[in-house]
Amino acid sequence: WNATLARQDFLGDPGPSHPKEYSHVVWLRDDVHFVADVNLDLFRDPWGIYSTYMSYLCSKDEPQHISDRVLIFGIHAAERFLRPRREYWHNPSKELDQVECIEDFLSTLARLKGLNWHVGRGDWIVYFLSLHITHPASPGGLAFCLRGLSRRMLHRTEGPCNHPSAVPFSSCDDDFQVT
């Protein structure tokens, strides 16, 4: 978000209606590939952090952990939270020493900072993980595919899903047998 504000300053562009302000920050892993627009109006809490559960879109997996793949922060949550590396090294809380995984660290840190963690529906943040793989039958020997996607899953959904026509990419699982 700081890069966006710096760009606005450089171009002399005040942005939409509030100069140098933003409403949300989207934090995502570099292997995330969105297959639908994200409607930020669904994420109304300025002190909130939104995620989905750790599962794949369209699956019936029982959710057990929050996902760190895509996080959407309200403006105040972003201002208070987005220094996790510093918190990891310098926050004196013993609770952070007891976490078991990155997702647990993030949710514990949010709680310690008085922020609200919301788990949204999988079809509010519609993405798959993506890969570029070496594949001899593909042009140039490379192929782009989506992980956690199967065509059967798209056509016989067991959870929140997106229409198959919105996912025009190959499935790593079906088309290339990547595990």
Tab-separated table of C-alpha atoms in Angstrom:
chain	number	residue	atom	x	y	z
A	1	TRP	CA	0.000	0.000	0.000
A	2	ASN	CA	2.909	2.360	0.592
A	3	ALA	CA	3.980	1.878	-3.038
A	4	THR	CA	0.512	2.970	-4.162
A	5	LEU	CA	0.676	6.092	-2.015
A	6	ALA	CA	4.212	6.875	-3.252
A	7	ARG	CA	3.019	6.518	-6.855
A	8	GLN	CA	0.115	8.898	-6.183
A	9	ASP	CA	2.567	11.428	-4.717
A	10	PHE	CA	4.943	11.063	-7.680
A	11	LEU	CA	2.143	11.526	-10.235
A	12	GLY	CA	0.410	14.250	-8.259
A	13	ASP	CA	-2.687	12.052	-8.304
A	14	PRO	CA	-4.832	12.467	-5.193
A	15	GLY	CA	-6.590	9.159	-5.839
A	16	PRO	CA	-10.352	8.621	-5.708
A	17	SER	CA	-12.020	10.970	-3.212
A	18	HIS	CA	-9.644	10.870	-0.244
A	19	PRO	CA	-6.053	11.841	-0.988
A	20	LYS	CA	-3.468	9.509	0.507
A	21	GLU	CA	-6.077	7.191	2.007
A	22	TYR	CA	-7.054	3.630	1.281
A	23	SER	CA	-9.805	1.423	2.601
A	24	HIS	CA	-8.200	-2.022	2.429
A	25	VAL	CA	-4.872	-3.754	2.037
A	26	VAL	CA	-4.700	-7.148	0.324
A	27	TRP	CA	-1.817	-9.394	1.396
A	28	LEU	CA	-1.298	-12.453	-0.779
A	29	ARG	CA	1.207	-15.136	-1.489
A	30	ASP	CA	3.001	-14.935	-4.821
A	31	ASP	CA	1.464	-18.206	-6.048
A	32	VAL	CA	-2.146	-17.000	-5.694
A	33	HIS	CA	-4.134	-16.661	-8.917
A	34	PHE	CA	-7.538	-14.970	-8.638
A	35	VAL	CA	-10.280	-16.369	-10.858
A	36	ALA	CA	-12.947	-13.833	-9.859
A	37	ASP	CA	-13.063	-10.237	-8.714
A	38	VAL	CA	-12.887	-9.529	-4.994
A	39	ASN	CA	-15.769	-7.341	-3.823
A	40	LEU	CA	-14.190	-5.234	-1.074
A	41	ASP	CA	-17.642	-4.079	0.051
A	42	LEU	CA	-18.009	-7.480	1.756
A	43	PHE	CA	-15.132	-6.643	4.108
A	44	ARG	CA	-16.539	-3.757	6.145
A	45	ASP	CA	-14.679	-3.865	9.458
A	46	PRO	CA	-11.844	-1.268	9.414
A	47	TRP	CA	-10.315	-3.068	12.442
A	48	GLY	CA	-10.752	-6.468	10.811
A	49	ILE	CA	-8.559	-8.994	9.074
A	50	TYR	CA	-10.344	-11.341	6.691
A	51	SER	CA	-9.252	-14.720	5.421
A	52	THR	CA	-10.695	-18.030	4.343
A	53	TYR	CA	-10.097	-21.429	5.841
A	54	MET	CA	-7.186	-23.563	4.664
A	55	SER	CA	-8.920	-25.604	1.987
A	56	TYR	CA	-9.432	-25.499	-1.731
A	57	LEU	CA	-12.311	-23.731	-3.426
A	58	CYS	CA	-15.203	-26.078	-4.299
A	59	SER	CA	-14.031	-28.783	-1.902
A	60	LYS	CA	-15.885	-30.232	1.034
A	61	ASP	CA	-12.773	-30.366	3.220
A	62	GLU	CA	-13.564	-29.696	6.839
A	63	PRO	CA	-11.939	-26.381	7.725
A	64	GLN	CA	-9.427	-26.644	10.522
A	65	HIS	CA	-7.068	-23.691	10.165
A	66	ILE	CA	-7.273	-20.204	8.778
A	67	SER	CA	-5.409	-19.614	5.552
A	68	ASP	CA	-2.507	-17.201	5.130
A	69	ARG	CA	-2.795	-17.348	1.329
A	70	VAL	CA	-4.899	-14.165	0.998
A	71	LEU	CA	-5.579	-11.718	3.825
A	72	ILE	CA	-7.701	-8.596	3.475
A	73	PHE	CA	-7.097	-5.887	6.057
A	74	GLY	CA	-9.339	-2.981	6.964
A	75	ILE	CA	-7.495	0.342	7.069
A	76	HIS	CA	-6.929	0.413	10.850
A	77	ALA	CA	-6.013	-3.269	11.011
A	78	ALA	CA	-3.378	-2.719	8.308
A	79	GLU	CA	-1.866	0.222	10.161
A	80	ARG	CA	-1.641	-1.750	13.401
A	81	PHE	CA	-0.692	-5.184	12.053
A	82	LEU	CA	1.537	-4.988	8.994
A	83	ARG	CA	4.916	-5.338	10.636
A	84	PRO	CA	4.873	-9.083	11.361
A	85	ARG	CA	8.614	-9.634	10.953
A	86	ARG	CA	9.357	-6.966	13.542
A	87	GLU	CA	6.731	-8.469	15.850
A	88	TYR	CA	8.271	-11.913	15.409
A	89	TRP	CA	11.665	-10.705	16.596
A	90	HIS	CA	10.735	-7.982	19.086
A	91	ASN	CA	7.273	-8.609	20.561
A	92	PRO	CA	7.792	-9.797	24.163
A	93	SER	CA	4.524	-11.749	24.372
A	94	LYS	CA	5.051	-15.330	25.546
A	95	GLU	CA	1.930	-16.324	23.588
A	96	LEU	CA	3.810	-15.765	20.333
A	97	ASP	CA	6.500	-18.186	21.527
A	98	GLN	CA	3.868	-20.943	21.778
A	99	VAL	CA	2.440	-20.815	18.239
A	100	GLU	CA	2.721	-23.894	16.038
A	101	CYS	CA	2.487	-22.491	12.512
A	102	ILE	CA	2.399	-19.221	10.573
A	103	GLU	CA	-1.406	-19.113	10.585
A	104	ASP	CA	-1.425	-19.484	14.372
A	105	PHE	CA	1.213	-16.737	14.665
A	106	LEU	CA	-0.859	-14.350	12.530
A	107	SER	CA	-4.136	-14.952	14.370
A	108	THR	CA	-2.426	-14.731	17.792
A	109	LEU	CA	-0.716	-11.479	16.807
A	110	ALA	CA	-4.047	-10.057	15.596
A	111	ARG	CA	-5.708	-10.977	18.900
A	112	LEU	CA	-2.849	-9.432	20.910
A	113	LYS	CA	-3.231	-6.216	18.917
A	114	GLY	CA	-6.986	-6.108	19.580
A	115	LEU	CA	-7.966	-6.783	15.972
A	116	ASN	CA	-10.955	-8.767	14.757
A	117	TRP	CA	-10.260	-11.874	12.670
A	118	HIS	CA	-13.084	-12.809	10.322
A	119	VAL	CA	-13.222	-15.992	8.275
A	120	GLY	CA	-15.161	-15.318	5.087
A	121	ARG	CA	-16.776	-17.687	2.662
A	122	GLY	CA	-14.498	-19.268	0.096
A	123	ASP	CA	-16.495	-17.714	-2.733
A	124	TRP	CA	-15.794	-14.192	-1.415
A	125	ILE	CA	-12.072	-14.532	-2.155
A	126	VAL	CA	-11.931	-16.763	-5.222
A	127	TYR	CA	-8.441	-18.013	-6.018
A	128	PHE	CA	-6.346	-21.075	-6.650
A	129	LEU	CA	-2.656	-21.649	-6.109
A	130	SER	CA	-0.731	-21.634	-9.377
A	131	LEU	CA	2.426	-23.115	-10.826
A	132	HIS	CA	4.544	-22.876	-13.918
A	133	ILE	CA	5.806	-26.348	-14.691
A	134	THR	CA	8.037	-27.971	-17.264
A	135	HIS	CA	5.893	-29.989	-19.631
A	136	PRO	CA	7.194	-31.290	-22.974
A	137	ALA	CA	3.787	-31.167	-24.708
A	138	SER	CA	3.296	-27.457	-23.939
A	139	PRO	CA	4.510	-24.618	-26.174
A	140	GLY	CA	8.038	-23.709	-25.132
A	141	GLY	CA	8.086	-26.695	-22.789
A	142	LEU	CA	6.335	-24.742	-20.008
A	143	ALA	CA	2.761	-24.816	-18.750
A	144	PHE	CA	0.710	-22.761	-16.308
A	145	CYS	CA	-1.691	-24.674	-14.093
A	146	LEU	CA	-3.818	-24.286	-10.974
A	147	ARG	CA	-3.325	-26.472	-7.890
A	148	GLY	CA	-6.212	-27.842	-5.874
A	149	LEU	CA	-8.474	-27.745	-8.906
A	150	SER	CA	-10.148	-30.665	-10.560
A	151	ARG	CA	-12.726	-30.388	-13.318
A	152	ARG	CA	-14.909	-32.905	-11.456
A	153	MET	CA	-14.871	-30.607	-8.449
A	154	LEU	CA	-15.957	-27.626	-10.563
A	155	HIS	CA	-18.842	-29.546	-12.138
A	156	ARG	CA	-19.970	-31.370	-8.986
A	157	THR	CA	-19.302	-28.846	-6.290
A	158	GLU	CA	-19.421	-29.796	-2.651
A	159	GLY	CA	-18.644	-26.356	-1.242
A	160	PRO	CA	-18.642	-22.684	-2.294
A	161	CYS	CA	-17.486	-22.557	-5.886
A	162	ASN	CA	-17.212	-20.584	-9.087
A	163	HIS	CA	-18.713	-21.409	-12.454
A	164	PRO	CA	-16.383	-23.638	-14.526
A	165	SER	CA	-16.353	-21.117	-17.377
A	166	ALA	CA	-14.598	-18.644	-15.050
A	167	VAL	CA	-11.645	-21.016	-14.709
A	168	PRO	CA	-10.130	-21.355	-18.198
A	169	PHE	CA	-6.775	-22.698	-16.988
A	170	SER	CA	-5.370	-26.188	-16.806
A	171	SER	CA	-5.566	-28.187	-13.634
A	172	CYS	CA	-2.197	-29.296	-12.263
A	173	ASP	CA	-4.001	-32.294	-10.773
A	174	ASP	CA	-6.066	-33.383	-13.817
A	175	ASP	CA	-4.009	-32.238	-16.768
A	176	PHE	CA	-0.450	-32.730	-15.542
A	177	GLN	CA	-0.651	-35.025	-12.467
A	178	VAL	CA	1.441	-32.613	-10.395
A	179	THR	CA	1.418	-33.355	-6.681
